[in-house]
Short mmCIF file of C-alpha atoms in Angstrom, two decimals:
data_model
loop_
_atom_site.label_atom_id
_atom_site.label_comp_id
_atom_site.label_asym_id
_atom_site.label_seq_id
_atom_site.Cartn_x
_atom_site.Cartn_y
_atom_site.Cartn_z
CA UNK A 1 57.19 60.51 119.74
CA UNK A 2 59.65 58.44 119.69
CA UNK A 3 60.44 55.45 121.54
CA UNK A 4 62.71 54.43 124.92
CA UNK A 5 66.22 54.38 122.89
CA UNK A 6 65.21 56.64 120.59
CA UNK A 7 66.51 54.68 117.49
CA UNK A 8 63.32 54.57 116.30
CA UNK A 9 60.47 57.56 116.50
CA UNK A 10 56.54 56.50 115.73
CA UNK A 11 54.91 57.64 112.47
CA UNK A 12 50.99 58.41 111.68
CA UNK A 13 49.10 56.98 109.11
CA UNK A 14 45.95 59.28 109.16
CA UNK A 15 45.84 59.97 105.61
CA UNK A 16 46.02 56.79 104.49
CA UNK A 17 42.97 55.50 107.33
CA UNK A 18 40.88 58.35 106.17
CA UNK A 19 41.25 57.18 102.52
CA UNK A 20 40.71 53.87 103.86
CA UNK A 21 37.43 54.58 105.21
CA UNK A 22 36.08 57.29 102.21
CA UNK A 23 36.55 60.06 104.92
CA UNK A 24 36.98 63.51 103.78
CA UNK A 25 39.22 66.06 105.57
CA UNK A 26 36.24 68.19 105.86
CA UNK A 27 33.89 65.64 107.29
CA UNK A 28 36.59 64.69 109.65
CA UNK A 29 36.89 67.62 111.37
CA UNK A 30 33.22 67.79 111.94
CA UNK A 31 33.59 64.21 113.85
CA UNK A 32 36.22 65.45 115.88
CA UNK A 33 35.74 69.27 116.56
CA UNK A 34 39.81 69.11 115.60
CA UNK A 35 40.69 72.27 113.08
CA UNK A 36 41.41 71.84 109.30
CA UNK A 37 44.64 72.96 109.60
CA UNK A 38 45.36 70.83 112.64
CA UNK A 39 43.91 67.39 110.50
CA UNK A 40 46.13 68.77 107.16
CA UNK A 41 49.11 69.07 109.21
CA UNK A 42 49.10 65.86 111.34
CA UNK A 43 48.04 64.44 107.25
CA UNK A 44 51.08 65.83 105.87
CA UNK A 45 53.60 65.53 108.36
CA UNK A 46 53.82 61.88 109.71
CA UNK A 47 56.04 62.79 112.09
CA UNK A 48 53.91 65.33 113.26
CA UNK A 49 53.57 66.09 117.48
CA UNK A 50 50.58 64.93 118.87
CA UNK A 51 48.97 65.21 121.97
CA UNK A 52 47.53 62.56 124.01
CA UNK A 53 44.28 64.51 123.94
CA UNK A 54 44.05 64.69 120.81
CA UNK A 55 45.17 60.61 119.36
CA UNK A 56 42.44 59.82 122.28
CA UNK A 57 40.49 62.11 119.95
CA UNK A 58 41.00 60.73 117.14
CA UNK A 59 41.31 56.79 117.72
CA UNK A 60 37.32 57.05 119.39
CA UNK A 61 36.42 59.49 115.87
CA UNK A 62 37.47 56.51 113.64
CA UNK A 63 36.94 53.86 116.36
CA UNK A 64 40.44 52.32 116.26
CA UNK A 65 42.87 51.80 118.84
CA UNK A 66 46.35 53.98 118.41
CA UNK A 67 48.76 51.55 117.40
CA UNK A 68 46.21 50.67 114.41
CA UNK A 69 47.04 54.23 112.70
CA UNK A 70 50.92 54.68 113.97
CA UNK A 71 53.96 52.75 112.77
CA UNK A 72 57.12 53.19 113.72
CA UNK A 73 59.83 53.75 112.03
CA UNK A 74 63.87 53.58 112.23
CA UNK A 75 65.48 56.93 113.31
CA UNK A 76 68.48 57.63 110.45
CA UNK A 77 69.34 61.00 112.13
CA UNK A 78 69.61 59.37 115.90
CA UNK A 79 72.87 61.23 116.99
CA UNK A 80 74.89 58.73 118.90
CA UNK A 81 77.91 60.69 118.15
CA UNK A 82 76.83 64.42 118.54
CA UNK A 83 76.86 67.58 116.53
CA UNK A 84 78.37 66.07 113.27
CA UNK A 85 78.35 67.39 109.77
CA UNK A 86 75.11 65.80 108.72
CA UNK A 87 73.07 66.91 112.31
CA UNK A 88 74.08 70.54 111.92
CA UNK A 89 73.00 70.32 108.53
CA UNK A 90 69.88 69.87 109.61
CA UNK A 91 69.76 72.71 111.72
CA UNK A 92 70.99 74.95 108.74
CA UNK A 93 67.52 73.92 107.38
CA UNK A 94 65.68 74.83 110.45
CA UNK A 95 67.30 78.19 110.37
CA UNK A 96 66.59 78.51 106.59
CA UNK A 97 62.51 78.86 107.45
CA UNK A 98 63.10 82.22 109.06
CA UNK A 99 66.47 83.18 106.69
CA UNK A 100 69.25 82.78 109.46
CA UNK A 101 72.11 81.10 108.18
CA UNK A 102 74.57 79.48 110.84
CA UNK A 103 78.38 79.05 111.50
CA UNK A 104 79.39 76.25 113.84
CA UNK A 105 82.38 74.95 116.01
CA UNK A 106 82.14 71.67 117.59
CA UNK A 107 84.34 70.32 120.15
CA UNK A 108 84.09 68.11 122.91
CA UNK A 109 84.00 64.70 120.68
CA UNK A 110 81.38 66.83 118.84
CA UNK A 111 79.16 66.66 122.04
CA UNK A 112 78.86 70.68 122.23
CA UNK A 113 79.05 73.18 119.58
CA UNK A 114 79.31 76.90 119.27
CA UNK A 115 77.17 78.57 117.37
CA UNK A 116 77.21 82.16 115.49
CA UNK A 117 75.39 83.91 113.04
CA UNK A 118 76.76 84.58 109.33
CA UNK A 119 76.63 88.32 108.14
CA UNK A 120 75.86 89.17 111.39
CA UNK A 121 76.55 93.09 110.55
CA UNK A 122 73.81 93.16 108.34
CA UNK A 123 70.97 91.57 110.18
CA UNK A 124 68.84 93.56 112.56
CA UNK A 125 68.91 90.80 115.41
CA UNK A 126 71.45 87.55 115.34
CA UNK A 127 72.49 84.19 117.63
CA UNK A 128 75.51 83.49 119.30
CA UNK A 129 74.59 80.03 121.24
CA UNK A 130 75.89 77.68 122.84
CA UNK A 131 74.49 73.46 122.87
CA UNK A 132 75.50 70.02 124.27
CA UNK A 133 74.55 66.34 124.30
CA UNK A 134 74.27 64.14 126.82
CA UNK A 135 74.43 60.82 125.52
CA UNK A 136 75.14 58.55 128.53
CA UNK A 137 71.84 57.79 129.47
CA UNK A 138 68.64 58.90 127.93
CA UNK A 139 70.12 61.19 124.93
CA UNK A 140 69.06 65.05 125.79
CA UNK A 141 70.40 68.68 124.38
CA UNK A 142 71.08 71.27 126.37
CA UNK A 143 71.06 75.37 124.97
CA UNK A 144 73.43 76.68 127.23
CA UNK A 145 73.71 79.59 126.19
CA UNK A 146 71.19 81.47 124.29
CA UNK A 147 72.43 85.40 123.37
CA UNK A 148 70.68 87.46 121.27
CA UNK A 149 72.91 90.16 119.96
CA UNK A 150 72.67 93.24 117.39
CA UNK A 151 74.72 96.31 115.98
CA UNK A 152 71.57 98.07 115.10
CA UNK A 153 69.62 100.60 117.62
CA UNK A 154 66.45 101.24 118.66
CA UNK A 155 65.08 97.51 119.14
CA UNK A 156 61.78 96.80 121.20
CA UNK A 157 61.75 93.79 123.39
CA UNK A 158 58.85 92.61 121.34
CA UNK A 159 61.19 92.42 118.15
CA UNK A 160 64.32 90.16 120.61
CA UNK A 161 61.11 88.01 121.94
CA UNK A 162 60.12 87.30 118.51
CA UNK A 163 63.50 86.54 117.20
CA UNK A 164 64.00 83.78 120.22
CA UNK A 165 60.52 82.25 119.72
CA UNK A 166 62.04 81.66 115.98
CA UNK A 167 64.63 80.83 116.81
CA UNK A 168 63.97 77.94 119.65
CA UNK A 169 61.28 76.65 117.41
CA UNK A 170 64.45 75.74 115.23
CA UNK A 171 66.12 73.86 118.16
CA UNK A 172 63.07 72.20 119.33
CA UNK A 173 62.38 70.95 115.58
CA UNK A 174 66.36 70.45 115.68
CA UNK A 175 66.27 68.38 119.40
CA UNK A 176 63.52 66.13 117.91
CA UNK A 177 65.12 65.15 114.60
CA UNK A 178 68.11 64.30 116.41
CA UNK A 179 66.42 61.57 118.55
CA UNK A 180 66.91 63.53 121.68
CA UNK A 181 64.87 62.48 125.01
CA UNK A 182 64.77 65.74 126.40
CA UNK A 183 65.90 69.29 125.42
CA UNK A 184 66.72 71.31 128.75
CA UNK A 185 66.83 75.70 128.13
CA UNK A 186 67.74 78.58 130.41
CA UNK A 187 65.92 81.16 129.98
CA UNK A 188 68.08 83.87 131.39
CA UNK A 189 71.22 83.36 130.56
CA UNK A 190 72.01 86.51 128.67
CA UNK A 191 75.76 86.65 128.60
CA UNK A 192 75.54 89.82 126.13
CA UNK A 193 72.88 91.48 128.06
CA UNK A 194 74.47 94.94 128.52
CA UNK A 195 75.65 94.62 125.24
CA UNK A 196 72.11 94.32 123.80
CA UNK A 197 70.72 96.73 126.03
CA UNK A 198 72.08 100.03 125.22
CA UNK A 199 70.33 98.94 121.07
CA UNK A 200 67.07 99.24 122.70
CA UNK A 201 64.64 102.24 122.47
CA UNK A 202 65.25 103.92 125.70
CA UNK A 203 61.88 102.84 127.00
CA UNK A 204 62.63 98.98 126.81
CA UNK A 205 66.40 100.12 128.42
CA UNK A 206 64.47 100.74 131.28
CA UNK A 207 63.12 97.19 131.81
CA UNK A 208 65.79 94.99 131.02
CA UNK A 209 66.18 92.23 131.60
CA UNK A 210 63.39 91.59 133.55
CA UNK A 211 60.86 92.07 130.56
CA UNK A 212 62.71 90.08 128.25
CA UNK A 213 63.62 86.91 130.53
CA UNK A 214 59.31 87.23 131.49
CA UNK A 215 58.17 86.95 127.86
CA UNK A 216 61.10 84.35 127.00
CA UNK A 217 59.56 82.53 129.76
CA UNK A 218 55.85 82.97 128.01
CA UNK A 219 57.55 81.80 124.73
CA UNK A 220 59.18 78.82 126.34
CA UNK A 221 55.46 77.50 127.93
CA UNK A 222 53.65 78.54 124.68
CA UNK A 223 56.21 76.53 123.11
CA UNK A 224 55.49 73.31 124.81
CA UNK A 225 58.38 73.44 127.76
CA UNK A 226 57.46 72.69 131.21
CA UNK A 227 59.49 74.56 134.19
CA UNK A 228 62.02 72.09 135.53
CA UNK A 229 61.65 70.73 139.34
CA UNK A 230 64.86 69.67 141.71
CA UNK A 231 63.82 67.87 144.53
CA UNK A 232 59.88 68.88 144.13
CA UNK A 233 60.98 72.75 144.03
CA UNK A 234 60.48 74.78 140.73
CA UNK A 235 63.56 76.14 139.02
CA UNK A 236 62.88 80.01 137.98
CA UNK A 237 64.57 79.65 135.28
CA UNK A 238 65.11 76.31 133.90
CA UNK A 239 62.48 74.48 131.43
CA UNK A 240 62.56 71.39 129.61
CA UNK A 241 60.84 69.88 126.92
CA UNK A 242 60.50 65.53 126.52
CA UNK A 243 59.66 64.22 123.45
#
């Protein structure tokens, strides 16, 4: 979370109460019905996302108020000035987790960058996208485009769904570093979609797109996005995510 001009992003301090208090990770979870691996990774990761359910949660377990186990701290990554160097490096460790490594062109005053996958010929799946900053207001990111692309056949729309989930998780992980407000996606803007068609099996060829922009949609609410409103209508296919 981070706070209104997002120069600054708030911290936990759970380990350190829990030590505080002689309160085992173990025991812990049994006062707040909250998973080990949830407690360990909210422990380990003081920047970790939490819910307000769940710092309600945890505040009444050790019978503190929120502010007593948070902190905040100054954001050194707050991206006043775009997609430089040292942001996109950044993203090149995002990609790392799931082995994608990244070539980027920035333009724009560095407020937009294209984005392409290295060794592309040799990967089963790969990302060309497309992402800009807005930092006028309230900073947010925008994935413009979002193509997955591939010279290999026979691919299942389960295998392109997958490869997006990863691949967003890197953004969103990406959008928050950064100090963004807001990161805005379109889920069907497939500007290579009868290019990636004609690798699937010949089932899936049959339902694209609609299969793929469906599930994309699952990913992007599983994800944490919420579907975008204008005027108090839904947008099909806009969501956006506020940190």
């Amino acid at each position: 979370m981070t706070c209104s001009n997002h120069t600054m992003y708030r911290c936990n301090k759970l380990g350190e109460i829990l030590k505080e208090k002689y309160i085992s990770q173990y025991k812990f979870c049994k006062f707040t019905g909250l998973s080990m691996s949830t407690i360990s990774r909210i422990i380990n990761n003081p920047k970790a996302n939490i819910t307000e359910d769940m710092s309600l949660v945890i505040s009444e377990a050790l019978h503190i108020g929120l502010d007593d186990w948070h902190y905040w701290r100054f954001n050194d990554l707050y991206a006043p000035n775009g997609f430089t160097n040292k942001h996109l490096k950044l993203l090149d460790k995002e990609m790392a987790i799931y082995n994608v490594s990244l070539v980027y062109q920035p333009y724009n005053s560095n407020n937009a960058v294209n984005i392409c996958t290295k060794r592309e010929r040799i990967r089963r799946e790969y990302l060309n996208a497309n992402m800009r900053v807005d930092m006028a207001g309230l900073p947010e990111m925008t994935i413009v485009d979002f193509d997955v692309m591939s010279h290999h056949n026979n691919l299942t729309i389960e295998e392109i769904s997958n490869f997006y989930a990863n691949m967003l998780r890197a953004m969103i992980n990406f959008a928050r570093e950064m100090g963004m407000y807001q990161l805005k996606y379109y889920t069907k803007n497939f500007g290579a979609q009868e290019y990636l068609a004609c690798h699937l099996t010949r089932h899936d060829q049959v339902n694209f797109p609609s299969s793929i922009s469906l599930q994309n949609k699952r990913v992007a609410k599983k994800l944490g996005f919420r579907q975008a409103t204008l005027s108090g209508n839904l947008l099909p296919n806009f969501y956006v995510m506020t940190f």
